[in-house]
Amino acid sequence: MELHERVHRGNQASEILNNELFNEIADGFEAKFIEAIKNTATHEIDKREELFAYYRVAKSFKEQFISTLEDAKLAVKEIEHKSAIERAKEWIRDF
């Protein structure tokens, strides 16, 4: 994927992560699964494991947006680095 596309996707991920409704829903899912886990009886091991798996899926959904945002930050640094190298090459050529 091109650097500029990674930055664009990161901007989109940032918009989503800063969206109040998205966070309310995502955090709500996580909280519901945690509450459901807490409310299982001690002998309901399989049910707790299943609920925990659902919790991890809900958490990983949001983490995917965070990962996309972090990738965009790296892409920005790569763009800046390439730009600095190009400026240095031009300076050397003009010297």
PDB file of N, CA and C in Angstrom:
ATOM      1  N   MET A   1       0.844  -1.168   0.000  1.00  0.00           N
ATOM      2  CA  MET A   1       0.000   0.000   0.000  1.00  0.00           C
ATOM      3  C   MET A   1       0.897   1.241   0.000  1.00  0.00           C
ATOM      4  N   GLU A   2       0.516   2.211  -0.797  1.00  0.00           N
ATOM      5  CA  GLU A   2       1.278   3.451  -0.907  1.00  0.00           C
ATOM      6  C   GLU A   2       1.253   4.225   0.411  1.00  0.00           C
ATOM      7  N   LEU A   3       2.318   5.002   0.637  1.00  0.00           N
ATOM      8  CA  LEU A   3       2.421   5.779   1.868  1.00  0.00           C
ATOM      9  C   LEU A   3       1.258   6.748   2.045  1.00  0.00           C
ATOM     10  N   HIS A   4       0.903   7.434   0.979  1.00  0.00           N
ATOM     11  CA  HIS A   4      -0.179   8.420   1.088  1.00  0.00           C
ATOM     12  C   HIS A   4      -1.527   7.739   1.358  1.00  0.00           C
ATOM     13  N   GLU A   5      -1.703   6.546   0.833  1.00  0.00           N
ATOM     14  CA  GLU A   5      -2.934   5.811   1.110  1.00  0.00           C
ATOM     15  C   GLU A   5      -2.977   5.384   2.579  1.00  0.00           C
ATOM     16  N   ARG A   6      -1.819   4.980   3.120  1.00  0.00           N
ATOM     17  CA  ARG A   6      -1.755   4.619   4.540  1.00  0.00           C
ATOM     18  C   ARG A   6      -2.107   5.826   5.416  1.00  0.00           C
ATOM     19  N   VAL A   7      -1.640   6.997   5.025  1.00  0.00           N
ATOM     20  CA  VAL A   7      -1.959   8.221   5.774  1.00  0.00           C
ATOM     21  C   VAL A   7      -3.459   8.508   5.676  1.00  0.00           C
ATOM     22  N   HIS A   8      -4.011   8.371   4.487  1.00  0.00           N
ATOM     23  CA  HIS A   8      -5.443   8.611   4.294  1.00  0.00           C
ATOM     24  C   HIS A   8      -6.278   7.659   5.153  1.00  0.00           C
ATOM     25  N   ARG A   9      -5.907   6.385   5.147  1.00  0.00           N
ATOM     26  CA  ARG A   9      -6.631   5.403   5.962  1.00  0.00           C
ATOM     27  C   ARG A   9      -6.490   5.728   7.449  1.00  0.00           C
ATOM     28  N   GLY A  10      -5.325   6.213   7.840  1.00  0.00           N
ATOM     29  CA  GLY A  10      -5.123   6.617   9.225  1.00  0.00           C
ATOM     30  C   GLY A  10      -6.011   7.791   9.610  1.00  0.00           C
ATOM     31  N   ASN A  11      -6.169   8.721   8.684  1.00  0.00           N
ATOM     32  CA  ASN A  11      -7.068   9.856   8.933  1.00  0.00           C
ATOM     33  C   ASN A  11      -8.506   9.371   9.106  1.00  0.00           C
ATOM     34  N   GLN A  12      -8.901   8.414   8.294  1.00  0.00           N
ATOM     35  CA  GLN A  12     -10.247   7.856   8.426  1.00  0.00           C
ATOM     36  C   GLN A  12     -10.397   7.135   9.768  1.00  0.00           C
ATOM     37  N   ALA A  13      -9.383   6.376  10.147  1.00  0.00           N
ATOM     38  CA  ALA A  13      -9.423   5.673  11.430  1.00  0.00           C
ATOM     39  C   ALA A  13      -9.497   6.666  12.580  1.00  0.00           C
ATOM     40  N   SER A  14      -8.775   7.760  12.464  1.00  0.00           N
ATOM     41  CA  SER A  14      -8.807   8.792  13.502  1.00  0.00           C
ATOM     42  C   SER A  14     -10.196   9.382  13.645  1.00  0.00           C
ATOM     43  N   GLU A  15     -10.839   9.649  12.512  1.00  0.00           N
ATOM     44  CA  GLU A  15     -12.206  10.181  12.553  1.00  0.00           C
ATOM     45  C   GLU A  15     -13.144   9.220  13.272  1.00  0.00           C
ATOM     46  N   ILE A  16     -12.996   7.944  12.976  1.00  0.00           N
ATOM     47  CA  ILE A  16     -13.848   6.940  13.610  1.00  0.00           C
ATOM     48  C   ILE A  16     -13.553   6.860  15.101  1.00  0.00           C
ATOM     49  N   LEU A  17     -12.268   6.814  15.451  1.00  0.00           N
ATOM     50  CA  LEU A  17     -11.900   6.702  16.860  1.00  0.00           C
ATOM     51  C   LEU A  17     -12.293   7.932  17.668  1.00  0.00           C
ATOM     52  N   ASN A  18     -12.428   9.055  17.014  1.00  0.00           N
ATOM     53  CA  ASN A  18     -12.848  10.279  17.698  1.00  0.00           C
ATOM     54  C   ASN A  18     -14.361  10.490  17.655  1.00  0.00           C
ATOM     55  N   ASN A  19     -15.058   9.541  17.064  1.00  0.00           N
ATOM     56  CA  ASN A  19     -16.511   9.632  16.961  1.00  0.00           C
ATOM     57  C   ASN A  19     -17.145   9.154  18.265  1.00  0.00           C
ATOM     58  N   GLU A  20     -17.900  10.033  18.892  1.00  0.00           N
ATOM     59  CA  GLU A  20     -18.495   9.732  20.195  1.00  0.00           C
ATOM     60  C   GLU A  20     -19.413   8.509  20.143  1.00  0.00           C
ATOM     61  N   LEU A  21     -20.226   8.410  19.096  1.00  0.00           N
ATOM     62  CA  LEU A  21     -21.151   7.293  18.978  1.00  0.00           C
ATOM     63  C   LEU A  21     -20.399   5.975  18.818  1.00  0.00           C
ATOM     64  N   PHE A  22     -19.367   5.969  17.973  1.00  0.00           N
ATOM     65  CA  PHE A  22     -18.574   4.754  17.788  1.00  0.00           C
ATOM     66  C   PHE A  22     -17.999   4.294  19.120  1.00  0.00           C
ATOM     67  N   ASN A  23     -17.400   5.218  19.863  1.00  0.00           N
ATOM     68  CA  ASN A  23     -16.789   4.855  21.145  1.00  0.00           C
ATOM     69  C   ASN A  23     -17.825   4.386  22.150  1.00  0.00           C
ATOM     70  N   GLU A  24     -18.960   5.027  22.151  1.00  0.00           N
ATOM     71  CA  GLU A  24     -20.030   4.620  23.070  1.00  0.00           C
ATOM     72  C   GLU A  24     -20.471   3.185  22.776  1.00  0.00           C
ATOM     73  N   ILE A  25     -20.639   2.871  21.501  1.00  0.00           N
ATOM     74  CA  ILE A  25     -21.069   1.531  21.121  1.00  0.00           C
ATOM     75  C   ILE A  25     -19.967   0.507  21.381  1.00  0.00           C
ATOM     76  N   ALA A  26     -18.745   0.801  20.953  1.00  0.00           N
ATOM     77  CA  ALA A  26     -17.634  -0.132  21.132  1.00  0.00           C
ATOM     78  C   ALA A  26     -17.362  -0.387  22.615  1.00  0.00           C
ATOM     79  N   ASP A  27     -17.312   0.674  23.400  1.00  0.00           N
ATOM     80  CA  ASP A  27     -17.080   0.521  24.832  1.00  0.00           C
ATOM     81  C   ASP A  27     -18.244  -0.204  25.493  1.00  0.00           C
ATOM     82  N   GLY A  28     -19.457   0.043  24.989  1.00  0.00           N
ATOM     83  CA  GLY A  28     -20.634  -0.635  25.521  1.00  0.00           C
ATOM     84  C   GLY A  28     -20.582  -2.139  25.303  1.00  0.00           C
ATOM     85  N   PHE A  29     -20.142  -2.554  24.109  1.00  0.00           N
ATOM     86  CA  PHE A  29     -19.997  -3.985  23.850  1.00  0.00           C
ATOM     87  C   PHE A  29     -19.008  -4.612  24.823  1.00  0.00           C
ATOM     88  N   GLU A  30     -17.857  -3.967  24.968  1.00  0.00           N
ATOM     89  CA  GLU A  30     -16.837  -4.495  25.873  1.00  0.00           C
ATOM     90  C   GLU A  30     -17.378  -4.591  27.291  1.00  0.00           C
ATOM     91  N   ALA A  31     -18.049  -3.553  27.740  1.00  0.00           N
ATOM     92  CA  ALA A  31     -18.582  -3.531  29.104  1.00  0.00           C
ATOM     93  C   ALA A  31     -19.644  -4.620  29.300  1.00  0.00           C
ATOM     94  N   LYS A  32     -20.481  -4.839  28.299  1.00  0.00           N
ATOM     95  CA  LYS A  32     -21.519  -5.868  28.409  1.00  0.00           C
ATOM     96  C   LYS A  32     -20.901  -7.255  28.542  1.00  0.00           C
ATOM     97  N   PHE A  33     -19.854  -7.515  27.772  1.00  0.00           N
ATOM     98  CA  PHE A  33     -19.212  -8.826  27.877  1.00  0.00           C
ATOM     99  C   PHE A  33     -18.525  -9.008  29.226  1.00  0.00           C
ATOM    100  N   ILE A  34     -17.871  -7.967  29.715  1.00  0.00           N
ATOM    101  CA  ILE A  34     -17.233  -8.040  31.036  1.00  0.00           C
ATOM    102  C   ILE A  34     -18.284  -8.289  32.110  1.00  0.00           C
ATOM    103  N   GLU A  35     -19.394  -7.570  32.032  1.00  0.00           N
ATOM    104  CA  GLU A  35     -20.469  -7.741  33.013  1.00  0.00           C
ATOM    105  C   GLU A  35     -21.040  -9.158  32.934  1.00  0.00           C
ATOM    106  N   ALA A  36     -21.214  -9.660  31.722  1.00  0.00           N
ATOM    107  CA  ALA A  36     -21.740 -11.017  31.553  1.00  0.00           C
ATOM    108  C   ALA A  36     -20.769 -12.043  32.140  1.00  0.00           C
ATOM    109  N   ILE A  37     -19.476 -11.819  31.956  1.00  0.00           N
ATOM    110  CA  ILE A  37     -18.470 -12.727  32.525  1.00  0.00           C
ATOM    111  C   ILE A  37     -18.567 -12.710  34.052  1.00  0.00           C
ATOM    112  N   LYS A  38     -18.665 -11.511  34.616  1.00  0.00           N
ATOM    113  CA  LYS A  38     -18.768 -11.383  36.070  1.00  0.00           C
ATOM    114  C   LYS A  38     -20.011 -12.081  36.619  1.00  0.00           C
ATOM    115  N   ASN A  39     -21.070 -12.132  35.830  1.00  0.00           N
ATOM    116  CA  ASN A  39     -22.334 -12.698  36.289  1.00  0.00           C
ATOM    117  C   ASN A  39     -22.463 -14.203  36.067  1.00  0.00           C
ATOM    118  N   THR A  40     -21.422 -14.845  35.553  1.00  0.00           N
ATOM    119  CA  THR A  40     -21.498 -16.299  35.376  1.00  0.00           C
ATOM    120  C   THR A  40     -21.251 -16.982  36.720  1.00  0.00           C
ATOM    121  N   ALA A  41     -21.858 -18.131  36.852  1.00  0.00           N
ATOM    122  CA  ALA A  41     -21.636 -18.938  38.058  1.00  0.00           C
ATOM    123  C   ALA A  41     -20.242 -19.563  37.988  1.00  0.00           C
ATOM    124  N   THR A  42     -19.709 -19.909  39.125  1.00  0.00           N
ATOM    125  CA  THR A  42     -18.341 -20.439  39.168  1.00  0.00           C
ATOM    126  C   THR A  42     -18.177 -21.706  38.341  1.00  0.00           C
ATOM    127  N   HIS A  43     -19.232 -22.500  38.204  1.00  0.00           N
ATOM    128  CA  HIS A  43     -19.122 -23.749  37.443  1.00  0.00           C
ATOM    129  C   HIS A  43     -19.286 -23.537  35.928  1.00  0.00           C
ATOM    130  N   GLU A  44     -19.612 -22.316  35.492  1.00  0.00           N
ATOM    131  CA  GLU A  44     -19.853 -22.040  34.063  1.00  0.00           C
ATOM    132  C   GLU A  44     -18.566 -21.633  33.340  1.00  0.00           C
ATOM    133  N   ILE A  45     -17.600 -22.480  33.406  1.00  0.00           N
ATOM    134  CA  ILE A  45     -16.281 -22.196  32.820  1.00  0.00           C
ATOM    135  C   ILE A  45     -16.382 -22.016  31.307  1.00  0.00           C
ATOM    136  N   ASP A  46     -17.075 -22.918  30.641  1.00  0.00           N
ATOM    137  CA  ASP A  46     -17.202 -22.829  29.177  1.00  0.00           C
ATOM    138  C   ASP A  46     -17.906 -21.541  28.757  1.00  0.00           C
ATOM    139  N   LYS A  47     -18.929 -21.164  29.490  1.00  0.00           N
ATOM    140  CA  LYS A  47     -19.649 -19.930  29.180  1.00  0.00           C
ATOM    141  C   LYS A  47     -18.743 -18.717  29.341  1.00  0.00           C
ATOM    142  N   ARG A  48     -17.929 -18.702  30.418  1.00  0.00           N
ATOM    143  CA  ARG A  48     -16.987 -17.588  30.629  1.00  0.00           C
ATOM    144  C   ARG A  48     -15.966 -17.516  29.510  1.00  0.00           C
ATOM    145  N   GLU A  49     -15.464 -18.667  29.105  1.00  0.00           N
ATOM    146  CA  GLU A  49     -14.483 -18.697  28.013  1.00  0.00           C
ATOM    147  C   GLU A  49     -15.094 -18.189  26.714  1.00  0.00           C
ATOM    148  N   GLU A  50     -16.328 -18.584  26.453  1.00  0.00           N
ATOM    149  CA  GLU A  50     -17.017 -18.115  25.246  1.00  0.00           C
ATOM    150  C   GLU A  50     -17.237 -16.600  25.301  1.00  0.00           C
ATOM    151  N   LEU A  51     -17.689 -16.109  26.442  1.00  0.00           N
ATOM    152  CA  LEU A  51     -17.904 -14.668  26.602  1.00  0.00           C
ATOM    153  C   LEU A  51     -16.589 -13.903  26.485  1.00  0.00           C
ATOM    154  N   PHE A  52     -15.521 -14.472  27.018  1.00  0.00           N
ATOM    155  CA  PHE A  52     -14.221 -13.812  26.916  1.00  0.00           C
ATOM    156  C   PHE A  52     -13.765 -13.756  25.465  1.00  0.00           C
ATOM    157  N   ALA A  53     -14.037 -14.810  24.707  1.00  0.00           N
ATOM    158  CA  ALA A  53     -13.687 -14.800  23.284  1.00  0.00           C
ATOM    159  C   ALA A  53     -14.456 -13.693  22.559  1.00  0.00           C
ATOM    160  N   TYR A  54     -15.729 -13.526  22.887  1.00  0.00           N
ATOM    161  CA  TYR A  54     -16.529 -12.441  22.296  1.00  0.00           C
ATOM    162  C   TYR A  54     -15.969 -11.076  22.704  1.00  0.00           C
ATOM    163  N   TYR A  55     -15.578 -10.976  23.967  1.00  0.00           N
ATOM    164  CA  TYR A  55     -14.979  -9.729  24.457  1.00  0.00           C
ATOM    165  C   TYR A  55     -13.720  -9.389  23.659  1.00  0.00           C
ATOM    166  N   ARG A  56     -12.869 -10.395  23.426  1.00  0.00           N
ATOM    167  CA  ARG A  56     -11.628 -10.169  22.670  1.00  0.00           C
ATOM    168  C   ARG A  56     -11.936  -9.722  21.235  1.00  0.00           C
ATOM    169  N   VAL A  57     -12.968 -10.292  20.628  1.00  0.00           N
ATOM    170  CA  VAL A  57     -13.355  -9.876  19.273  1.00  0.00           C
ATOM    171  C   VAL A  57     -13.797  -8.415  19.289  1.00  0.00           C
ATOM    172  N   ALA A  58     -14.629  -8.062  20.269  1.00  0.00           N
ATOM    173  CA  ALA A  58     -15.104  -6.674  20.368  1.00  0.00           C
ATOM    174  C   ALA A  58     -13.924  -5.723  20.573  1.00  0.00           C
ATOM    175  N   LYS A  59     -12.989  -6.115  21.424  1.00  0.00           N
ATOM    176  CA  LYS A  59     -11.820  -5.278  21.708  1.00  0.00           C
ATOM    177  C   LYS A  59     -10.904  -5.192  20.477  1.00  0.00           C
ATOM    178  N   SER A  60     -10.725  -6.302  19.774  1.00  0.00           N
ATOM    179  CA  SER A  60      -9.827  -6.301  18.617  1.00  0.00           C
ATOM    180  C   SER A  60     -10.393  -5.464  17.469  1.00  0.00           C
ATOM    181  N   PHE A  61     -11.721  -5.347  17.405  1.00  0.00           N
ATOM    182  CA  PHE A  61     -12.340  -4.514  16.372  1.00  0.00           C
ATOM    183  C   PHE A  61     -11.846  -3.069  16.518  1.00  0.00           C
ATOM    184  N   LYS A  62     -11.919  -2.540  17.728  1.00  0.00           N
ATOM    185  CA  LYS A  62     -11.460  -1.175  17.975  1.00  0.00           C
ATOM    186  C   LYS A  62      -9.935  -1.075  17.820  1.00  0.00           C
ATOM    187  N   GLU A  63      -9.234  -2.108  18.257  1.00  0.00           N
ATOM    188  CA  GLU A  63      -7.772  -2.111  18.146  1.00  0.00           C
ATOM    189  C   GLU A  63      -7.304  -2.064  16.698  1.00  0.00           C
ATOM    190  N   GLN A  64      -8.117  -2.589  15.795  1.00  0.00           N
ATOM    191  CA  GLN A  64      -7.759  -2.549  14.372  1.00  0.00           C
ATOM    192  C   GLN A  64      -7.708  -1.108  13.870  1.00  0.00           C
ATOM    193  N   PHE A  65      -8.629  -0.275  14.338  1.00  0.00           N
ATOM    194  CA  PHE A  65      -8.604   1.138  13.979  1.00  0.00           C
ATOM    195  C   PHE A  65      -7.370   1.821  14.567  1.00  0.00           C
ATOM    196  N   ILE A  66      -7.032   1.468  15.795  1.00  0.00           N
ATOM    197  CA  ILE A  66      -5.848   2.029  16.447  1.00  0.00           C
ATOM    198  C   ILE A  66      -4.590   1.620  15.688  1.00  0.00           C
ATOM    199  N   SER A  67      -4.537   0.369  15.272  1.00  0.00           N
ATOM    200  CA  SER A  67      -3.391  -0.128  14.501  1.00  0.00           C
ATOM    201  C   SER A  67      -3.261   0.618  13.167  1.00  0.00           C
ATOM    202  N   THR A  68      -4.387   0.870  12.506  1.00  0.00           N
ATOM    203  CA  THR A  68      -4.374   1.616  11.247  1.00  0.00           C
ATOM    204  C   THR A  68      -3.874   3.035  11.470  1.00  0.00           C
ATOM    205  N   LEU A  69      -4.280   3.638  12.567  1.00  0.00           N
ATOM    206  CA  LEU A  69      -3.827   4.985  12.913  1.00  0.00           C
ATOM    207  C   LEU A  69      -2.324   4.997  13.186  1.00  0.00           C
ATOM    208  N   GLU A  70      -1.825   4.013  13.918  1.00  0.00           N
ATOM    209  CA  GLU A  70      -0.390   3.929  14.209  1.00  0.00           C
ATOM    210  C   GLU A  70       0.417   3.702  12.928  1.00  0.00           C
ATOM    211  N   ASP A  71      -0.119   2.881  12.024  1.00  0.00           N
ATOM    212  CA  ASP A  71       0.547   2.653  10.739  1.00  0.00           C
ATOM    213  C   ASP A  71       0.640   3.952   9.951  1.00  0.00           C
ATOM    214  N   ALA A  72      -0.404   4.764  10.022  1.00  0.00           N
ATOM    215  CA  ALA A  72      -0.388   6.056   9.324  1.00  0.00           C
ATOM    216  C   ALA A  72       0.685   6.973   9.898  1.00  0.00           C
ATOM    217  N   LYS A  73       0.857   6.942  11.207  1.00  0.00           N
ATOM    218  CA  LYS A  73       1.907   7.763  11.832  1.00  0.00           C
ATOM    219  C   LYS A  73       3.283   7.342  11.330  1.00  0.00           C
ATOM    220  N   LEU A  74       3.486   6.039  11.177  1.00  0.00           N
ATOM    221  CA  LEU A  74       4.755   5.554  10.623  1.00  0.00           C
ATOM    222  C   LEU A  74       4.913   5.986   9.171  1.00  0.00           C
ATOM    223  N   ALA A  75       3.838   5.952   8.415  1.00  0.00           N
ATOM    224  CA  ALA A  75       3.880   6.373   7.016  1.00  0.00           C
ATOM    225  C   ALA A  75       4.251   7.846   6.917  1.00  0.00           C
ATOM    226  N   VAL A  76       3.719   8.675   7.809  1.00  0.00           N
ATOM    227  CA  VAL A  76       4.059  10.105   7.820  1.00  0.00           C
ATOM    228  C   VAL A  76       5.554  10.270   8.072  1.00  0.00           C
ATOM    229  N   LYS A  77       6.082   9.506   9.010  1.00  0.00           N
ATOM    230  CA  LYS A  77       7.523   9.597   9.301  1.00  0.00           C
ATOM    231  C   LYS A  77       8.351   9.151   8.088  1.00  0.00           C
ATOM    232  N   GLU A  78       7.885   8.108   7.393  1.00  0.00           N
ATOM    233  CA  GLU A  78       8.583   7.651   6.192  1.00  0.00           C
ATOM    234  C   GLU A  78       8.558   8.737   5.111  1.00  0.00           C
ATOM    235  N   ILE A  79       7.416   9.381   4.941  1.00  0.00           N
ATOM    236  CA  ILE A  79       7.298  10.468   3.960  1.00  0.00           C
ATOM    237  C   ILE A  79       8.247  11.605   4.328  1.00  0.00           C
ATOM    238  N   GLU A  80       8.253  11.975   5.600  1.00  0.00           N
ATOM    239  CA  GLU A  80       9.141  13.054   6.062  1.00  0.00           C
ATOM    240  C   GLU A  80      10.596  12.679   5.846  1.00  0.00           C
ATOM    241  N   HIS A  81      10.942  11.426   6.120  1.00  0.00           N
ATOM    242  CA  HIS A  81      12.320  10.962   5.945  1.00  0.00           C
ATOM    243  C   HIS A  81      12.713  11.007   4.465  1.00  0.00           C
ATOM    244  N   LYS A  82      11.832  10.517   3.600  1.00  0.00           N
ATOM    245  CA  LYS A  82      12.117  10.547   2.162  1.00  0.00           C
ATOM    246  C   LYS A  82      12.252  11.980   1.668  1.00  0.00           C
ATOM    247  N   SER A  83      11.412  12.846   2.184  1.00  0.00           N
ATOM    248  CA  SER A  83      11.469  14.255   1.799  1.00  0.00           C
ATOM    249  C   SER A  83      12.796  14.877   2.237  1.00  0.00           C
ATOM    250  N   ALA A  84      13.237  14.557   3.436  1.00  0.00           N
ATOM    251  CA  ALA A  84      14.514  15.086   3.939  1.00  0.00           C
ATOM    252  C   ALA A  84      15.673  14.579   3.094  1.00  0.00           C
ATOM    253  N   ILE A  85      15.611  13.322   2.708  1.00  0.00           N
ATOM    254  CA  ILE A  85      16.672  12.747   1.861  1.00  0.00           C
ATOM    255  C   ILE A  85      16.696  13.450   0.512  1.00  0.00           C
ATOM    256  N   GLU A  86      15.517  13.679  -0.073  1.00  0.00           N
ATOM    257  CA  GLU A  86      15.438  14.369  -1.362  1.00  0.00           C
ATOM    258  C   GLU A  86      15.986  15.791  -1.263  1.00  0.00           C
ATOM    259  N   ARG A  87      15.652  16.485  -0.166  1.00  0.00           N
ATOM    260  CA  ARG A  87      16.171  17.848   0.017  1.00  0.00           C
ATOM    261  C   ARG A  87      17.696  17.828   0.152  1.00  0.00           C
ATOM    262  N   ALA A  88      18.217  16.841   0.851  1.00  0.00           N
ATOM    263  CA  ALA A  88      19.667  16.735   1.010  1.00  0.00           C
ATOM    264  C   ALA A  88      20.330  16.456  -0.335  1.00  0.00           C
ATOM    265  N   LYS A  89      19.724  15.593  -1.134  1.00  0.00           N
ATOM    266  CA  LYS A  89      20.262  15.290  -2.465  1.00  0.00           C
ATOM    267  C   LYS A  89      20.273  16.540  -3.334  1.00  0.00           C
ATOM    268  N   GLU A  90      19.192  17.310  -3.287  1.00  0.00           N
ATOM    269  CA  GLU A  90      19.119  18.551  -4.061  1.00  0.00           C
ATOM    270  C   GLU A  90      20.185  19.541  -3.586  1.00  0.00           C
ATOM    271  N   TRP A  91      20.362  19.638  -2.286  1.00  0.00           N
ATOM    272  CA  TRP A  91      21.344  20.566  -1.729  1.00  0.00           C
ATOM    273  C   TRP A  91      22.743  20.166  -2.196  1.00  0.00           C
ATOM    274  N   ILE A  92      23.031  18.869  -2.177  1.00  0.00           N
ATOM    275  CA  ILE A  92      24.340  18.378  -2.618  1.00  0.00           C
ATOM    276  C   ILE A  92      24.521  18.634  -4.102  1.00  0.00           C
ATOM    277  N   ARG A  93      23.473  18.394  -4.903  1.00  0.00           N
ATOM    278  CA  ARG A  93      23.545  18.636  -6.347  1.00  0.00           C
ATOM    279  C   ARG A  93      23.808  20.117  -6.632  1.00  0.00           C
ATOM    280  N   ASP A  94      23.136  20.989  -5.866  1.00  0.00           N
ATOM    281  CA  ASP A  94      23.274  22.429  -6.089  1.00  0.00           C
ATOM    282  C   ASP A  94      24.570  22.990  -5.524  1.00  0.00           C
ATOM    283  N   PHE A  95      25.233  22.239  -4.703  1.00  0.00           N
ATOM    284  CA  PHE A  95      26.437  22.711  -4.036  1.00  0.00           C
ATOM    285  C   PHE A  95      27.530  22.821  -5.011  1.00  0.00           C
TER     286      PHE A  95
END
